[in-house]
Amino acid sequence: MNAMLQPRFTAKVHHPVRAARRFFFEREAETLPRAALERLQLRRLRATVKDACARVPLHRNRLQALGIAPRDIRSLEDLQKLPFTLKSDLRDHYPFGLFARPRASLVRLHASSGTTGRPTVVGYTRQDIATWAGLMARSLACAGVRAGDVVHNAYGYGLFTGGLGAHYGAERLGATVVPMSGGATERQVLLLRDFGARVLCATPSYALNIAEVAEREGVDLKKSSLDIGIFGAEPWSEAMRGEIEARLGIRAFDIYGLSEIMGPGVAVECEAQDGLHGWEDHFLFEIIDPESGRALPEGKRGELVITTLTKQALPMIRYRTRDITRLTRERCACGRTHARLERITGRNDDMLIIRGVNVYPSQIEAVLVGLPGVAPHYQLVVERHGTLDALTIEVESADAGAAERVAHHVKSMIGVSATVKVMPPGAVPRSQGKAVRVRDLRPKAP
């Protein structure tokens, strides 16, 4: 096999999946032969495009401008004829302009925080909620969760899709859900121990916060029933995975999703932990060159583009996620036939350019986590000095000499010069949801 297509996506040790441990929530769907899967995708793609054109003016107008009709979709390759959908489209048609169903027929609305402008609003029909719950149940089972497990859900509830997505999926699977949400970390530690949770669902940064508070409180969660962590909603490095696993005594699994597509449950690691299975019976995945928009061959790293195949309320056609990854359709050791995505550790719009060097926060994280005497909590502060951008890395350490060591490692491993500010333990803000890693203090363009 060409090395480019090797399905080994991470540097960690991959776990063999014993036949006795294999479990499928929907065996037939998860193990569909590739030819059958592609026939299903084409049928659902044609139905999605037809529905979107009939019900959503934006999609209809864009296809008409290109002289394309839904009947022109005769193969999966024809997907590349269709225009992209961008996050700005949701903001420009706020709140309900991209919905394919009347607002009165929707059973739920979710929305982003809107901190950078208008929030992005997503909606669900009753069938959408059922589909989402099923895919989340499939995802949790794929990572080793079983009916009867106690699932401690520390994802945020409310307009954020993480909490309710994990909740409905765990209930569909037959697990017992503890709906904690974020915050009250001391109580989280207490209930994790007392309720005998086997599964923790949280952002990775908050899982680390839980571990830190447990250690401070004298609670050894490594001796508890906790066995599995399902972590997502923010990029995280292999180094962070190792740190969480060591401090909580668990296996940490990556789950991927985004509200515009569905929420969590778009893709997840199986017990082999060799990439995230993207559920291709519900989503079409492409990798494109982020600059040209051209599709890239399998195995090449680029921007992930997703088309929904079963969404009713908010069908998405070629949605540009800005997430950087690559994929393989080689069959996994677990027996699932769906494509696997490389773990996403950065986004186009998260990338910093510091004096000509491209830097992702996850690259800094990978350097910091595990450095002796340096806590795995950090923030990046970007400022402009004259015409040049400058990076300051705020870290926690009781060792004043840590600044020189961190600066040296960042320079040698990433190639960027940074000022390192050493702060006392506990000074870097802790996350109860998605971690804020970057404070950009550069002047905004008029």
XYZ file of C-alpha atoms in Angstrom:
446
model
C 0.000 0.000 0.000
C 1.173 3.505 -0.776
C 2.492 5.103 2.433
C 0.229 8.080 1.775
C -2.774 5.798 2.223
C -1.577 4.002 5.336
C -4.501 4.196 7.765
C -2.232 4.927 10.734
C -3.299 8.420 11.677
C -1.577 9.068 15.003
C 1.724 8.441 16.693
C 0.130 6.589 19.624
C 0.064 2.829 20.059
C -2.993 1.408 18.322
C -5.051 -1.166 20.155
C -5.960 -4.478 18.509
C -9.693 -5.141 18.551
C -10.435 -8.659 19.705
C -13.432 -10.317 18.051
C -14.998 -10.856 21.473
C -14.976 -7.108 22.117
C -16.520 -6.086 18.802
C -19.930 -4.550 19.291
C -22.137 -2.782 16.789
C -25.149 -0.666 17.613
C -26.364 -1.012 14.010
C -24.263 -3.840 12.596
C -25.756 -3.867 9.094
C -25.346 -0.121 8.610
C -21.859 0.005 10.159
C -20.503 -2.842 8.025
C -22.130 -2.112 4.669
C -19.922 -3.180 1.761
C -18.427 -0.195 -0.023
C -20.488 -0.673 -3.209
C -23.752 -0.822 -1.251
C -22.729 2.172 0.845
C -22.019 4.249 -2.262
C -25.353 3.295 -3.854
C -27.106 4.428 -0.676
C -25.116 7.668 -0.629
C -26.016 8.500 -4.224
C -29.713 7.858 -3.667
C -29.717 10.027 -0.544
C -27.568 12.737 -2.162
C -29.996 13.115 -5.054
C -32.933 13.324 -2.642
C -31.129 15.905 -0.484
C -30.229 18.150 -3.424
C -33.767 17.917 -4.805
C -35.259 18.791 -1.424
C -32.832 21.661 -0.792
C -33.498 23.182 -4.214
C -37.240 22.936 -3.751
C -37.299 24.434 -0.258
C -34.233 26.668 0.269
C -33.881 29.735 -2.005
C -30.113 30.009 -1.446
C -29.436 26.512 -2.787
C -31.961 26.867 -5.620
C -30.538 30.187 -6.783
C -26.937 29.012 -6.661
C -27.623 25.885 -8.675
C -29.705 27.788 -11.203
C -26.866 30.284 -11.634
C -24.573 27.374 -12.523
C -27.137 25.760 -14.807
C -27.366 22.668 -12.601
C -30.558 20.777 -11.791
C -30.932 17.992 -9.199
C -31.420 15.479 -12.016
C -27.851 16.255 -13.137
C -26.507 14.402 -10.088
C -25.892 10.988 -11.651
C -22.823 9.889 -9.682
C -21.044 10.730 -6.447
C -18.379 12.502 -8.511
C -21.064 14.986 -9.628
C -21.039 16.330 -6.070
C -17.999 18.393 -7.064
C -20.144 20.373 -9.520
C -22.125 21.828 -6.630
C -21.192 25.087 -4.886
C -19.869 25.221 -1.326
C -21.913 26.363 1.648
C -20.099 28.570 4.180
C -20.667 29.454 7.809
C -21.237 33.035 6.688
C -24.282 31.803 4.734
C -25.976 30.859 7.993
C -25.164 34.242 9.497
C -26.283 36.105 6.367
C -29.644 34.280 6.440
C -30.142 34.555 10.201
C -32.169 33.159 11.812
C -34.208 30.719 9.687
C -33.347 31.525 6.067
C -31.590 28.217 5.315
C -34.249 25.980 6.849
C -35.947 23.521 4.513
C -38.926 23.076 6.818
C -41.301 25.672 8.329
C -40.197 26.854 11.728
C -43.465 25.630 13.224
C -42.601 22.040 12.248
C -39.289 22.066 14.151
C -39.027 20.585 17.624
C -35.740 22.198 18.650
C -33.383 25.088 17.889
C -29.702 25.335 18.825
C -27.360 28.249 18.227
C -23.729 29.290 18.528
C -22.651 31.884 21.059
C -22.471 34.604 18.417
C -19.397 36.152 20.021
C -18.042 37.212 16.612
C -21.348 38.527 15.261
C -24.721 36.978 14.586
C -25.047 33.476 15.988
C -25.488 30.542 13.647
C -28.881 28.933 14.214
C -29.624 25.277 13.514
C -32.940 23.456 13.711
C -34.215 19.891 13.991
C -37.390 18.079 13.030
C -38.571 15.203 15.174
C -36.978 12.833 12.662
C -33.699 14.786 12.814
C -33.603 14.363 16.589
C -34.222 10.624 16.211
C -31.469 10.357 13.595
C -29.059 12.305 15.798
C -29.811 10.167 18.861
C -29.212 7.020 16.818
C -25.909 8.262 15.445
C -24.740 9.312 18.903
C -25.720 5.897 20.292
C -23.765 4.311 17.423
C -20.799 6.561 18.174
C -20.765 5.850 21.906
C -21.013 2.114 21.274
C -18.196 2.366 18.730
C -15.950 3.775 21.478
C -16.832 1.022 23.930
C -19.872 2.361 25.820
C -22.501 -0.285 26.557
C -26.112 -0.466 27.701
C -26.247 -0.270 31.476
C -23.147 1.919 31.824
C -23.349 5.082 33.925
C -22.485 7.979 31.614
C -21.415 11.170 33.406
C -22.216 13.934 30.929
C -20.190 17.088 31.614
C -20.774 18.662 28.205
C -22.670 21.919 28.443
C -26.442 21.782 28.042
C -28.497 24.560 26.478
C -27.919 26.100 23.047
C -24.600 24.227 22.705
C -25.296 20.883 20.989
C -22.796 18.829 23.000
C -24.797 18.183 26.169
C -28.139 17.184 24.679
C -26.455 15.303 21.830
C -24.528 13.044 24.215
C -27.547 12.765 26.528
C -30.009 11.535 23.901
C -27.431 9.171 22.404
C -26.561 7.578 25.732
C -30.230 7.096 26.572
C -30.866 5.556 23.141
C -28.001 3.147 23.773
C -29.565 2.111 27.083
C -27.074 3.769 29.415
C -27.827 5.623 32.651
C -27.135 9.329 32.155
C -25.938 11.737 34.830
C -26.782 15.152 33.261
C -24.177 17.256 35.071
C -23.322 19.841 32.404
C -20.225 21.964 33.115
C -19.159 23.693 36.316
C -19.340 22.750 40.010
C -16.218 20.678 39.450
C -15.861 19.528 43.075
C -19.370 18.056 42.868
C -18.520 16.453 39.520
C -15.636 14.631 41.210
C -17.867 13.496 44.064
C -20.584 12.126 41.767
C -18.125 10.473 39.399
C -16.929 8.440 42.358
C -20.214 7.899 44.191
C -22.412 7.059 41.168
C -19.866 4.626 39.732
C -19.624 6.266 36.321
C -17.820 4.150 33.734
C -17.948 6.866 31.051
C -17.067 10.570 31.157
C -18.260 12.869 28.362
C -16.634 16.326 28.336
C -14.362 18.642 26.459
C -10.753 17.461 26.875
C -9.755 20.686 28.604
C -12.541 20.253 31.155
C -11.606 16.603 31.696
C -8.144 17.819 32.640
C -9.736 20.337 34.985
C -11.717 17.524 36.634
C -8.508 15.510 37.065
C -6.768 18.494 38.644
C -9.597 19.156 41.112
C -9.818 15.449 42.027
C -6.118 15.402 42.839
C -6.463 18.553 44.925
C -9.416 17.034 46.791
C -7.521 13.816 47.447
C -9.841 11.706 45.274
C -8.051 9.086 43.174
C -10.296 8.652 40.136
C -7.822 6.108 38.773
C -9.233 3.741 41.411
C -12.858 4.523 40.530
C -15.140 2.783 38.025
C -14.193 5.322 35.358
C -12.904 3.521 32.280
C -13.743 5.526 29.126
C -13.657 9.196 28.198
C -15.516 10.577 25.143
C -13.949 13.946 24.425
C -14.609 16.485 21.691
C -15.838 20.003 20.805
C -12.272 21.367 20.622
C -9.008 20.280 18.968
C -6.693 18.342 21.282
C -3.306 16.778 20.819
C -1.983 13.266 21.363
C 0.037 14.682 24.232
C -3.170 15.902 25.852
C -4.722 12.468 25.364
C -1.793 10.863 27.166
C -2.016 13.360 30.012
C -5.745 12.766 30.514
C -5.394 8.992 30.320
C -2.586 8.969 32.868
C -4.339 11.252 35.352
C -7.813 9.685 35.144
C -6.801 6.081 34.474
C -9.015 5.779 31.392
C -8.899 5.332 27.639
C -9.696 8.638 25.948
C -11.634 8.607 22.673
C -12.083 11.465 20.225
C -15.559 12.342 18.955
C -16.229 14.853 16.194
C -19.183 16.914 15.136
C -20.350 20.420 14.457
C -23.709 22.055 14.973
C -24.140 23.076 11.338
C -23.976 19.424 10.271
C -25.765 17.820 13.232
C -23.820 18.160 16.471
C -21.562 15.530 18.050
C -21.687 12.080 16.472
C -20.545 12.841 12.928
C -17.403 10.744 13.491
C -15.780 8.884 16.387
C -12.830 6.675 17.220
C -13.453 2.967 17.616
C -11.578 0.779 20.086
C -8.689 0.446 17.622
C -8.189 4.237 17.911
C -6.908 4.406 14.345
C -8.833 7.386 13.024
C -12.436 8.495 13.487
C -15.167 6.593 11.668
C -17.292 9.111 9.747
C -20.817 7.767 9.316
C -21.043 7.715 5.548
C -24.656 6.546 5.372
C -25.601 10.003 6.717
C -22.745 12.245 5.536
C -20.590 12.607 2.424
C -16.988 13.559 3.211
C -14.567 15.342 0.884
C -11.069 16.706 1.395
C -10.257 19.834 -0.584
C -7.340 22.176 -1.031
C -8.353 25.091 1.232
C -6.899 27.643 -1.191
C -8.157 26.399 -4.571
C -11.221 24.450 -3.425
C -10.195 21.502 -5.606
C -10.848 17.980 -4.344
C -7.739 16.165 -3.109
C -6.945 12.460 -3.525
C -7.583 10.059 -0.675
C -4.799 10.240 1.885
C -3.923 13.901 1.256
C -4.391 16.345 4.107
C -6.694 19.293 3.490
C -9.963 20.917 4.537
C -12.917 18.712 5.400
C -16.146 19.347 3.466
C -19.372 17.620 4.519
C -22.699 17.137 2.763
C -25.622 15.894 4.847
C -27.650 13.025 3.408
C -30.560 12.630 5.841
C -31.084 16.056 7.456
C -34.595 17.437 7.026
C -34.634 20.829 8.730
C -31.218 22.088 7.648
C -29.708 20.212 4.695
C -26.075 21.211 4.107
C -24.515 20.918 0.656
C -20.705 20.844 0.579
C -20.296 22.658 3.890
C -16.744 23.914 4.416
C -15.872 23.014 7.987
C -12.424 24.715 8.003
C -11.157 21.628 9.880
C -7.898 20.152 8.588
C -7.668 16.374 8.236
C -7.262 13.521 5.760
C -9.214 10.314 5.264
C -8.870 6.698 4.252
C -11.490 4.197 3.178
C -9.319 1.200 4.029
C -11.290 -1.267 6.135
C -10.637 -0.888 9.859
C -9.549 -3.688 12.174
C -12.846 -3.276 14.032
C -14.785 -4.455 10.973
C -16.522 -1.160 10.199
C -16.446 -0.130 6.553
C -17.012 3.611 6.928
C -14.215 6.047 6.071
C -11.857 7.115 8.823
C -10.762 10.690 9.430
C -7.445 11.638 10.915
C -7.863 13.310 14.304
C -8.521 17.000 13.751
C -5.976 19.075 15.641
C -6.442 22.421 13.912
C -8.722 24.629 11.858
C -7.919 27.031 9.060
C -9.342 29.888 11.093
C -7.413 28.854 14.250
C -4.080 29.105 12.488
C -1.798 31.941 13.570
C 0.873 33.355 11.302
C 3.684 34.653 13.474
C 6.472 36.302 11.477
C 5.844 34.012 8.549
C 5.488 30.784 10.561
C 2.124 28.969 10.556
C 1.206 27.906 14.087
C -1.802 25.986 15.403
C -2.623 26.128 19.150
C -2.545 22.323 19.248
C 1.118 22.412 18.170
C 1.953 24.571 21.184
C -0.103 22.224 23.358
C 1.821 19.190 22.140
C 5.080 20.866 23.194
C 3.821 22.002 26.606
C 2.000 18.888 27.773
C 4.429 16.601 29.517
C 7.214 19.157 30.015
C 8.555 18.589 33.552
C 7.363 21.234 35.982
C 4.922 22.830 33.497
C 1.160 22.433 34.015
C -0.895 21.456 30.924
C -2.840 24.732 30.949
C -1.935 27.597 28.657
C -3.098 30.624 26.716
C -1.601 32.252 23.645
C -1.609 36.041 23.473
C -1.078 37.594 20.042
C -0.148 41.282 19.757
C 1.217 43.556 17.058
C 4.472 45.378 17.709
C 4.886 47.887 14.916
C 4.352 45.930 11.711
C 5.166 42.524 13.200
C 3.000 40.070 15.123
C 4.319 38.800 18.455
C 3.337 35.702 20.423
C 3.329 35.380 24.210
C 2.700 31.956 25.755
C 1.246 32.024 29.257
C 2.019 28.860 31.214
C 1.860 27.734 34.820
C 4.892 26.604 36.740
C 6.485 26.976 40.157
C 9.867 27.055 38.403
C 10.943 30.499 37.228
C 13.381 28.843 34.835
C 10.509 27.190 32.956
C 10.223 30.202 30.633
C 13.569 29.539 28.988
C 12.856 25.817 28.602
C 9.435 26.393 27.061
C 10.720 29.031 24.659
C 13.547 26.734 23.585
C 11.254 23.758 22.961
C 8.715 25.839 21.027
C 11.450 27.332 18.864
C 13.173 24.025 18.179
C 10.017 21.984 17.539
C 7.725 24.509 15.827
C 10.148 27.118 14.563
C 8.499 30.177 16.061
C 10.034 32.584 18.579
C 7.777 33.406 21.498
C 7.896 35.237 24.787
C 6.970 32.908 27.646
C 5.231 34.296 30.711
C 5.375 31.977 33.721
C 2.349 32.284 35.990
C 1.660 30.685 39.383
C -0.347 27.454 39.549
C -4.051 28.089 38.965
C -3.556 31.452 37.255
C -4.467 30.363 33.713
C -8.288 30.331 33.426
C -9.833 26.868 33.576
C -12.457 25.848 31.047
C -15.901 24.485 31.909
C -16.697 24.055 28.222
C -14.707 24.856 25.123
C -11.284 26.148 26.113
C -10.280 29.655 25.025
C -6.688 29.143 23.918
C -6.005 32.381 22.030
C -6.377 36.020 23.054
C -5.875 38.056 19.915
C -5.081 41.641 20.940
C -4.114 42.848 17.451
C -5.997 45.929 16.173
C -9.049 45.015 14.146
C -9.136 46.076 10.531
C -11.597 48.963 9.954
